[in-house]
XYZ file of C-alpha atoms in Angstrom:
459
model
C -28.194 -24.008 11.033
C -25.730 -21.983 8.865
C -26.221 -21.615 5.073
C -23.487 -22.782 2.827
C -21.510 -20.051 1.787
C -21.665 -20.004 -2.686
C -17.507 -18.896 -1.957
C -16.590 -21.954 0.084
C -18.295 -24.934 -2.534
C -15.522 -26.688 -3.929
C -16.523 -30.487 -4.572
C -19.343 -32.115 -6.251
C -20.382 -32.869 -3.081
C -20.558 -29.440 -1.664
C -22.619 -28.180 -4.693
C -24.797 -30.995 -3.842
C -25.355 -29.993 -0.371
C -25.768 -26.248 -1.164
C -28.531 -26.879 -3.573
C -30.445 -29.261 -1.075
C -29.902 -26.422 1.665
C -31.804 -23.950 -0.659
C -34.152 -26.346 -2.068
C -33.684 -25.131 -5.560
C -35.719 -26.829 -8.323
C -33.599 -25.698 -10.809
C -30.191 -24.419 -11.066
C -28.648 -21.934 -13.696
C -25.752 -22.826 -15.933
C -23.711 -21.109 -17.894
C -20.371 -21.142 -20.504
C -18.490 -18.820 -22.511
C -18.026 -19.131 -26.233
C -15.504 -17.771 -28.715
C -16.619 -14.005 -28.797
C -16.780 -14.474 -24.604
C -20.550 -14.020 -24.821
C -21.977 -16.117 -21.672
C -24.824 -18.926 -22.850
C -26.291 -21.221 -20.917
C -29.484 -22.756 -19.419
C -31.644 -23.282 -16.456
C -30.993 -26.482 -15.449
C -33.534 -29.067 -13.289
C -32.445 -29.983 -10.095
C -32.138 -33.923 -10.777
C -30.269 -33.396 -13.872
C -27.895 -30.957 -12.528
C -26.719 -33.283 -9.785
C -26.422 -36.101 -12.529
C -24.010 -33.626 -14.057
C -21.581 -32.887 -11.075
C -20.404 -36.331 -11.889
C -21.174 -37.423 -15.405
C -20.987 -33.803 -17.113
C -23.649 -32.825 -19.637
C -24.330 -32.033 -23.087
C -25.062 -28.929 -25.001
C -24.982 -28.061 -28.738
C -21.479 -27.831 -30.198
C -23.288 -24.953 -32.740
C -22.216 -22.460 -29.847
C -18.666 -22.909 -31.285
C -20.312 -23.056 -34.925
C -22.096 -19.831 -35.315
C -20.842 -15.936 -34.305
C -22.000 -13.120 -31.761
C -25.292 -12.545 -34.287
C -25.770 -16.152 -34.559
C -25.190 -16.945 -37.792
C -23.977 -19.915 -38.615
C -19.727 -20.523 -39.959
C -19.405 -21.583 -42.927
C -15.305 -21.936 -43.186
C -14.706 -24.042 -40.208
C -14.209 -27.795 -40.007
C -14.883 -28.080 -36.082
C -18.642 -28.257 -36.550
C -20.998 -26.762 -39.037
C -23.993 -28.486 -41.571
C -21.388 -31.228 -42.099
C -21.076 -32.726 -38.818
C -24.206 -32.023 -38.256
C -24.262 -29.868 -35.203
C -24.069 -32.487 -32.529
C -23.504 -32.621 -28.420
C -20.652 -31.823 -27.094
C -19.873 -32.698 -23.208
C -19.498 -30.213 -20.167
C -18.151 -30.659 -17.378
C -19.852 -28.257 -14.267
C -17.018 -26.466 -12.143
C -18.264 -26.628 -7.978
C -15.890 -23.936 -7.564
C -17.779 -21.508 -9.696
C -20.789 -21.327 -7.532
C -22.263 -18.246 -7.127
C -25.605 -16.160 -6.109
C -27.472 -14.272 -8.338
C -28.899 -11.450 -6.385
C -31.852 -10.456 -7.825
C -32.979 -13.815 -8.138
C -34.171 -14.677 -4.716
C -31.706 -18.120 -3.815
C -30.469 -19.049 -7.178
C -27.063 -19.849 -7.881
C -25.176 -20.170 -10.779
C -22.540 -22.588 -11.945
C -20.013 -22.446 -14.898
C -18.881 -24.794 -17.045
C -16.557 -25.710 -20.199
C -16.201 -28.054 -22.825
C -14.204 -31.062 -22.323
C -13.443 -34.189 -24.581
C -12.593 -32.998 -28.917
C -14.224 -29.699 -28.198
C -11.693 -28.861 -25.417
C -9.064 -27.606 -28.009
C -11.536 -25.329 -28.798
C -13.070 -24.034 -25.179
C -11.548 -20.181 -24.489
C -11.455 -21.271 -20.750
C -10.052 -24.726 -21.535
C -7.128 -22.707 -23.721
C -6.340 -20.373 -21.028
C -6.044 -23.494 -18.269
C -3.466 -24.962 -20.642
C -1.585 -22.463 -20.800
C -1.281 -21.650 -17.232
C -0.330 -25.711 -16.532
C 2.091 -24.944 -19.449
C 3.366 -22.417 -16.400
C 3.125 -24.607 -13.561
C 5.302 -27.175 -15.124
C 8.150 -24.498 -15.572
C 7.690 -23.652 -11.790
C 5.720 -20.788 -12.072
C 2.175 -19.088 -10.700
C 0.301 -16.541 -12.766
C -1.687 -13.677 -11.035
C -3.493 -11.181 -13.312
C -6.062 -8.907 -13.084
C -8.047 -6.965 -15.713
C -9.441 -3.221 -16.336
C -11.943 -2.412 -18.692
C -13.534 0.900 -19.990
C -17.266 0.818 -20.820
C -20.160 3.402 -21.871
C -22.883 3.983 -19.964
C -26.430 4.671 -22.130
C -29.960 5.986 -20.789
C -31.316 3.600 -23.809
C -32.897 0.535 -24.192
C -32.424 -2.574 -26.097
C -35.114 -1.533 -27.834
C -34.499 2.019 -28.012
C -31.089 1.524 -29.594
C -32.529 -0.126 -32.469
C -35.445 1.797 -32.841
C -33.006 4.679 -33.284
C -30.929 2.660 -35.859
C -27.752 2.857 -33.036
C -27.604 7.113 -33.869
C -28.261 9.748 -31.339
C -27.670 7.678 -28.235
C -28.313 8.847 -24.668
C -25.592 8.687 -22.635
C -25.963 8.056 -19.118
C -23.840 11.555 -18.739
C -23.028 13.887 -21.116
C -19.257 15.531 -20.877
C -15.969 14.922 -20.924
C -15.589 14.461 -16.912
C -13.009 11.983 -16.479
C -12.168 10.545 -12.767
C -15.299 12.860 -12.013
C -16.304 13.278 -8.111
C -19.206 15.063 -9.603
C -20.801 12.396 -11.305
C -20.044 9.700 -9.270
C -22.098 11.377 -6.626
C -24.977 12.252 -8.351
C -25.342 9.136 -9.469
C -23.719 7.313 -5.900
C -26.648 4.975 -6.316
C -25.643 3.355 -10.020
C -22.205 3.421 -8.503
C -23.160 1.647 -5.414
C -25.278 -1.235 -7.192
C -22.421 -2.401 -9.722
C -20.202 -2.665 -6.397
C -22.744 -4.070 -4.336
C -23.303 -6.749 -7.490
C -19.539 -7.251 -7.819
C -19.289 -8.071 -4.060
C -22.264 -10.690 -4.059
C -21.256 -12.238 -7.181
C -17.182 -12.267 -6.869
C -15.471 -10.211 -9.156
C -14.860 -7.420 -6.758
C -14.147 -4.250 -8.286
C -11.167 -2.584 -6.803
C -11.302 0.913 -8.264
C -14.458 2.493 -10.308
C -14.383 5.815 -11.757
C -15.762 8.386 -14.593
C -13.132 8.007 -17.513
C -12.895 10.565 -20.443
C -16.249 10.878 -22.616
C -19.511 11.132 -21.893
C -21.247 8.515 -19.792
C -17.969 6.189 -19.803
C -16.719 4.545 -16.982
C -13.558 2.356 -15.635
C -13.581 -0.429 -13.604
C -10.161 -2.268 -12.041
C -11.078 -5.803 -11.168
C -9.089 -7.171 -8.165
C -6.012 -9.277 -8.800
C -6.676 -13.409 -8.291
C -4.838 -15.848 -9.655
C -4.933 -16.240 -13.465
C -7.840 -18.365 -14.120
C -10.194 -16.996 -11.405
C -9.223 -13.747 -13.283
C -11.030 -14.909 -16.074
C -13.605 -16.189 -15.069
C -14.169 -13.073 -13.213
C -13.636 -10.687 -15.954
C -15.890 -12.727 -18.196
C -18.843 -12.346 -15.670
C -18.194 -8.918 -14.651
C -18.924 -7.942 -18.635
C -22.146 -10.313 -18.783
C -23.543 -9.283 -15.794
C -22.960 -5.413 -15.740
C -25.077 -5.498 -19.114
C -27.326 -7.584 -17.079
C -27.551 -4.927 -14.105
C -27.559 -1.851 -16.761
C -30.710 -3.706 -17.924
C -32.463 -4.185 -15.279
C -32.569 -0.560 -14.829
C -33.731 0.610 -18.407
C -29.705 1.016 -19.646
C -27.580 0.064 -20.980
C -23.430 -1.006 -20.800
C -21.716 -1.485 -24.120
C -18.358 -2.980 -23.918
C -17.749 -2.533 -27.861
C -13.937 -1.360 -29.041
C -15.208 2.202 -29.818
C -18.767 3.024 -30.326
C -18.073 6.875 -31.810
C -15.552 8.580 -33.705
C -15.338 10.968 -31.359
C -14.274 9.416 -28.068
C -11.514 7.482 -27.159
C -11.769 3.802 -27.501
C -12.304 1.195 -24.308
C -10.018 -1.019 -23.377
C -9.225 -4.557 -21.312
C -6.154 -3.996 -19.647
C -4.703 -6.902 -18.189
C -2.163 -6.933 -15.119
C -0.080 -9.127 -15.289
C 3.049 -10.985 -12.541
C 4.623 -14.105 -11.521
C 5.953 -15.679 -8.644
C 8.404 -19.275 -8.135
C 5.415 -21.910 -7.607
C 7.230 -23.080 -4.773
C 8.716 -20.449 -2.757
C 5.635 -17.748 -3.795
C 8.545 -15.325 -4.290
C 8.590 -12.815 -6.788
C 9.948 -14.500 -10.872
C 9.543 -10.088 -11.950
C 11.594 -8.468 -9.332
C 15.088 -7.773 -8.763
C 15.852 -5.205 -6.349
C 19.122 -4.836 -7.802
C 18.216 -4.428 -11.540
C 17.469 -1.258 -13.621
C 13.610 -0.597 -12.734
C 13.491 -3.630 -10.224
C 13.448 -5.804 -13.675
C 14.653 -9.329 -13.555
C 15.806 -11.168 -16.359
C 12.728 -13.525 -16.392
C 10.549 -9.667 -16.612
C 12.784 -9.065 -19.345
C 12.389 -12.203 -21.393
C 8.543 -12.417 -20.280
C 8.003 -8.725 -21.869
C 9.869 -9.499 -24.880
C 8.169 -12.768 -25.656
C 4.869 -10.933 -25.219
C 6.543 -7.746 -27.660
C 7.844 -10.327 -30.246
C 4.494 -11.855 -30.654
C 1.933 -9.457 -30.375
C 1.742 -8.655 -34.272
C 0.949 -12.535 -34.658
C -1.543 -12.860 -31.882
C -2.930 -9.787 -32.276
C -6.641 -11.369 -32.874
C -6.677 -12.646 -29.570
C -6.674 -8.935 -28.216
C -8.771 -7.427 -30.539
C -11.384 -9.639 -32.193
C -14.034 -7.664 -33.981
C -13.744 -5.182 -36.839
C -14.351 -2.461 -34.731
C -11.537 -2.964 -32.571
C -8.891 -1.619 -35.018
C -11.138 1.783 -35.308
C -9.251 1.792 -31.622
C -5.737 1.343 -32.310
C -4.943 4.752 -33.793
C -2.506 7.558 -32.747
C -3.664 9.530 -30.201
C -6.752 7.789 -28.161
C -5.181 6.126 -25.670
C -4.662 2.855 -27.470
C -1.189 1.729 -28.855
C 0.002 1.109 -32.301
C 2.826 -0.907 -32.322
C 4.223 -3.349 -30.631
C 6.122 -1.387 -28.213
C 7.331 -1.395 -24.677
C 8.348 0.838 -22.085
C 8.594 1.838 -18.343
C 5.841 3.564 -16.562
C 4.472 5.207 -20.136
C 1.080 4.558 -21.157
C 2.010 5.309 -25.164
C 3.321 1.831 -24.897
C 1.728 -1.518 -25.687
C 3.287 -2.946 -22.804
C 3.533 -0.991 -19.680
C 6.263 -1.917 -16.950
C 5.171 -1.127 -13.460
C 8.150 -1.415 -11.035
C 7.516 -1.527 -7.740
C 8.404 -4.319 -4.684
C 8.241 -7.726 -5.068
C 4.899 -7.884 -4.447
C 3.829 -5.012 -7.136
C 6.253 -5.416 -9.881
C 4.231 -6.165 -12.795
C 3.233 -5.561 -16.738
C 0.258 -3.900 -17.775
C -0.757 -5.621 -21.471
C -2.432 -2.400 -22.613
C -2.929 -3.244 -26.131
C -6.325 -5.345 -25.766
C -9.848 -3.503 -25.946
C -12.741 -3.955 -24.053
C -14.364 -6.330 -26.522
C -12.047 -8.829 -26.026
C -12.817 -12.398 -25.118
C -11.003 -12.098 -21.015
C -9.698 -16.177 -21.229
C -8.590 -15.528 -25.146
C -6.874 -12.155 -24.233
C -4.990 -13.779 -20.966
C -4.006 -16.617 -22.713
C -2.158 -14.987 -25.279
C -0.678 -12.678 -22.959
C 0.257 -15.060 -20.415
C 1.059 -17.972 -23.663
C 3.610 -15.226 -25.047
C 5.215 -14.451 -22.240
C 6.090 -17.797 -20.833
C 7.639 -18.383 -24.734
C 9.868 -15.492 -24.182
C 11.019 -17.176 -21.206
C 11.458 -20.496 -22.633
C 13.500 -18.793 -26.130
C 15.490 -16.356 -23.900
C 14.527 -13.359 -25.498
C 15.367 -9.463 -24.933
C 12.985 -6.844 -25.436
C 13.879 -4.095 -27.952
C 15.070 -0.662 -26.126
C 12.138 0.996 -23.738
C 10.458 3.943 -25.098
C 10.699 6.785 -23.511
C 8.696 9.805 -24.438
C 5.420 9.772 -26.855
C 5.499 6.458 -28.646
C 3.542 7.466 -31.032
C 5.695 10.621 -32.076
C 8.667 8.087 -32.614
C 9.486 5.845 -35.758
C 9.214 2.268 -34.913
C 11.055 -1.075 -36.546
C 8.777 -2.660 -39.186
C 9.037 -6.170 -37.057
C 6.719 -3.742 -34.260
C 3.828 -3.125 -36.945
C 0.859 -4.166 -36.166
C -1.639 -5.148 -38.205
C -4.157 -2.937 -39.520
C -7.277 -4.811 -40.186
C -8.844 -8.556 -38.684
C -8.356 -9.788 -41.723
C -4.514 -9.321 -41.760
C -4.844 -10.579 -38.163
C -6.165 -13.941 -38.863
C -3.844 -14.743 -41.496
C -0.856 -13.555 -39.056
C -2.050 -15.645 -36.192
C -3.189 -18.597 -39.143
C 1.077 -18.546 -40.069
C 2.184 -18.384 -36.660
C 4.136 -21.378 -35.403
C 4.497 -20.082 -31.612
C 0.811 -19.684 -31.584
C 0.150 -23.286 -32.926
C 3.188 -24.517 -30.541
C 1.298 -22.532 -27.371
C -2.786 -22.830 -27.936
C -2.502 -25.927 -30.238
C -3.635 -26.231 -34.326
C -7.118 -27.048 -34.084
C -8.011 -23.732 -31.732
C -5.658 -21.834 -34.544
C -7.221 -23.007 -37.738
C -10.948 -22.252 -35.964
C -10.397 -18.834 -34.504
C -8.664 -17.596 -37.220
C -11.234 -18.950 -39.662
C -14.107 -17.316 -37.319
C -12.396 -14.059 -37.860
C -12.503 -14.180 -41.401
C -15.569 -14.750 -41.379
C -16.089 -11.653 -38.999
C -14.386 -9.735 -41.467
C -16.459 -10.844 -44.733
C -19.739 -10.140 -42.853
C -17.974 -6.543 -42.495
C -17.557 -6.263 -46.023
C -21.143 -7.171 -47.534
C -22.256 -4.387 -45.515
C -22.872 -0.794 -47.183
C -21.502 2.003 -44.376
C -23.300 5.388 -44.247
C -19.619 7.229 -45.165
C -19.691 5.279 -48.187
C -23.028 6.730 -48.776
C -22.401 10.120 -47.979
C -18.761 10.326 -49.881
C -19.855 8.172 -52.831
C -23.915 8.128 -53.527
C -24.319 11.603 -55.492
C -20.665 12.479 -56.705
C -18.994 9.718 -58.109
């Protein structure tokens, strides 16, 4: 008799049937919070099936307290006031998957439902895509990210105090056939992984810096995309584990290298007829007018969602001339200066590459925004600005394409934006950008060693 295949469970029911086929005791269960760090929980058979119908509950403080841990203390959601309670889950059959290197277990996502909904990064990126099914449109998207490569250990890194790091390669060798046969194993593994647990990697390759690598996820439609981007972070840190390394996915881990990024691809087509809502054979660069209103509503509000893209203090260490990362809210055809990159092509490959976000972005945040802006753009009938051409960053930009320079400046942007609140709702608003500020004020009570080297003997 045939095993059920993890890809084809849909229904309760076929969950149901694939645990009983295995015989699984327990099952493992896992969400994503703000910071789109995976938690979650093994989970006893009798319970779990309970769940497919009912849902479950799991502390709300996963929505209270940051990437460390430590607990808010500027948000009203939850926090020592509410006293930390339950919120409900509902398990998603469609999320089934193996986890190879433990024997027949499967894993299953969730996401909040009920008040904390408003709140759940999956949940946000969901309404915004039935936000573009009601105005007759499908979303497909796909995302790349950059990410070093360390011959360290979890406990090595701290042991060192996070200096003098090992990289898995030393070099600049970018797009290297070198190293990605010397090491055809690694390489091998994380594709092998990405096959058996479904976010197949379309492209991998050395990028510039030592140890650093790129991976292109393959294109689904928009929420798959998430969900596969969000895994494909957790468990490539799991993998590089496993074999005494380790994967950081941080905005820029050294001065000296560029930063890492999250690219996200982005297209639609006409729900109903499939066919292409970007391409128009007979416009300049195969752009339609809905590409043109899509690009500009994601140009017009990047400044104000910019916290969505870039999250943590170290992401704006990234966004400086000259690495690889843009600056300012800029567009323009094939030219990867730009923010936004338009890729013309047929109607099946005309697309825009949002090439602002880093690596350390939360994938169902970062989509959700872009998608969110872009279907505003649509709905206001905007126009982009004019296309770069050349080096954007040699070239003197509008003030309304600034970006802004710090998290800090970032929450308050996104805390006074009405499209935002219009698109992803008040409640999400007022607790992400809270949970930024208080990302940035845990920044600030820290002493950095330049400050000690420019400051300690000569002031």
């Amino acid at each position: 008799m045939s095993r059920t295949d993890p890809r084809k469970v849909r229904s309760a029911e076929d969950a149901r049937r694939i645990v009983e086929e295995r015989g699984l005791t327990h099952i493992k269960v896992g969400l994503f919070d703000l910071d789109g760090v995976m938690v979650g929980k093994y989970m006893h058979r009798d319970k779990f099936l309970a769940a497919l119908d009912g849902g479950f509950a799991f502390c709300d403080v996963v929505l209270g307290w940051d990437s460390k841990d430590e607990l808010y203390d500027n948000t009203r959601f939850t926090g020592w006031h509410s006293g930390y309670p339950d919120a409900t889950l509902r398990l998603l059959p469609d999320s089934c998957r193996e986890v190879p290197f433990e024997g027949d277990m499967l894993l299953f996502m969730a996401e909040f439902t009920e008040r904390a909904e408003a709140i759940c990064p999956r949940g946000l990126l969901r309404r915004v895509l039935e936000r573009a099914d009601a105005m007759g449109f499908a979303v497909r998207g796909a995302l790349e990210y950059e990410f070093f490569m360390f011959q360290e250990t979890p406990e090595s890194v701290r042991e060192k105090g996070f200096r003098n790091l090992r990289p898995l390669t030393p070099d600049m060798m970018g797009y290297s056939m070198l190293r990605s046969s010397v090491h055809a194993e690694l390489y091998h593994e994380l594709l092998g992984l990405s096959e058996a647990m479904d976010f197949p990697i379309e492209g991998l390759h050395t990028e510039t810096g030592p140890g650093v690598l790129e991976a292109a996820l393959g294109v689904d439609g928009a929420l798959a995309a998430g969900d596969k981007a969000a895994l494909f972070k957790t468990f490539t840190k799991v993998w590089a584990q496993r074999r005494g390394l380790m994967a950081t996915f941080m905005a820029k881990w050294s001065p000296d290298y560029p930063g890492q990024s999250g690219h996200i691809h982005l297209s639609l087509t006409h729900r109903d007829s499939g066919d292409s809502a970007f391409f128009d054979a007979e416009a300049a660069h195969g752009m339609s007018a809905l590409q043109r209103h899509f690009v500009a509503g994601q140009q017009r509000l990047m400044p104000e969602l910019l916290a969505m893209f870039a999250p943590t203090v170290n992401s704006y260490t990234r966004l400086i001339p000259g690495f690889w990362a843009p600056t300012d809210a800029t567009w323009g055809v094939e030219n990867r200066t730009t923010a936004l990159r338009v890729i013309p092509g047929s109607a099946k490959s005309q697309r825009v590459e949002y090439r602002l976000g880093s690596a350390d972005a939360n994938p169902y945040l970062a989509l959700a925004a872009a998608i969110g802006a872009g279907l505003h753009g649509i709905e206001q009938g905007w126009e982009p600005d004019e296309a770069v051409t050349g080096n954007a960053y040699e070239l003197d930009h509008p003030i309304h394409q600034a970006l802004p320079r710090t998290l800090w400046e970032a929450a308050q942007r996104l805390k006074a934006s009405s499209p935002a609140r219009e698109l992803f709702g008040d409640d999400f608003v007022e607790h992400f950008a809270a949970t930024r500020e208080w990302e940035e004020r845990q920044f600030r009570r820290h002493i950095t060693d330049w400050e000690l080297d420019r400051y300690f003997e000569i002031i």
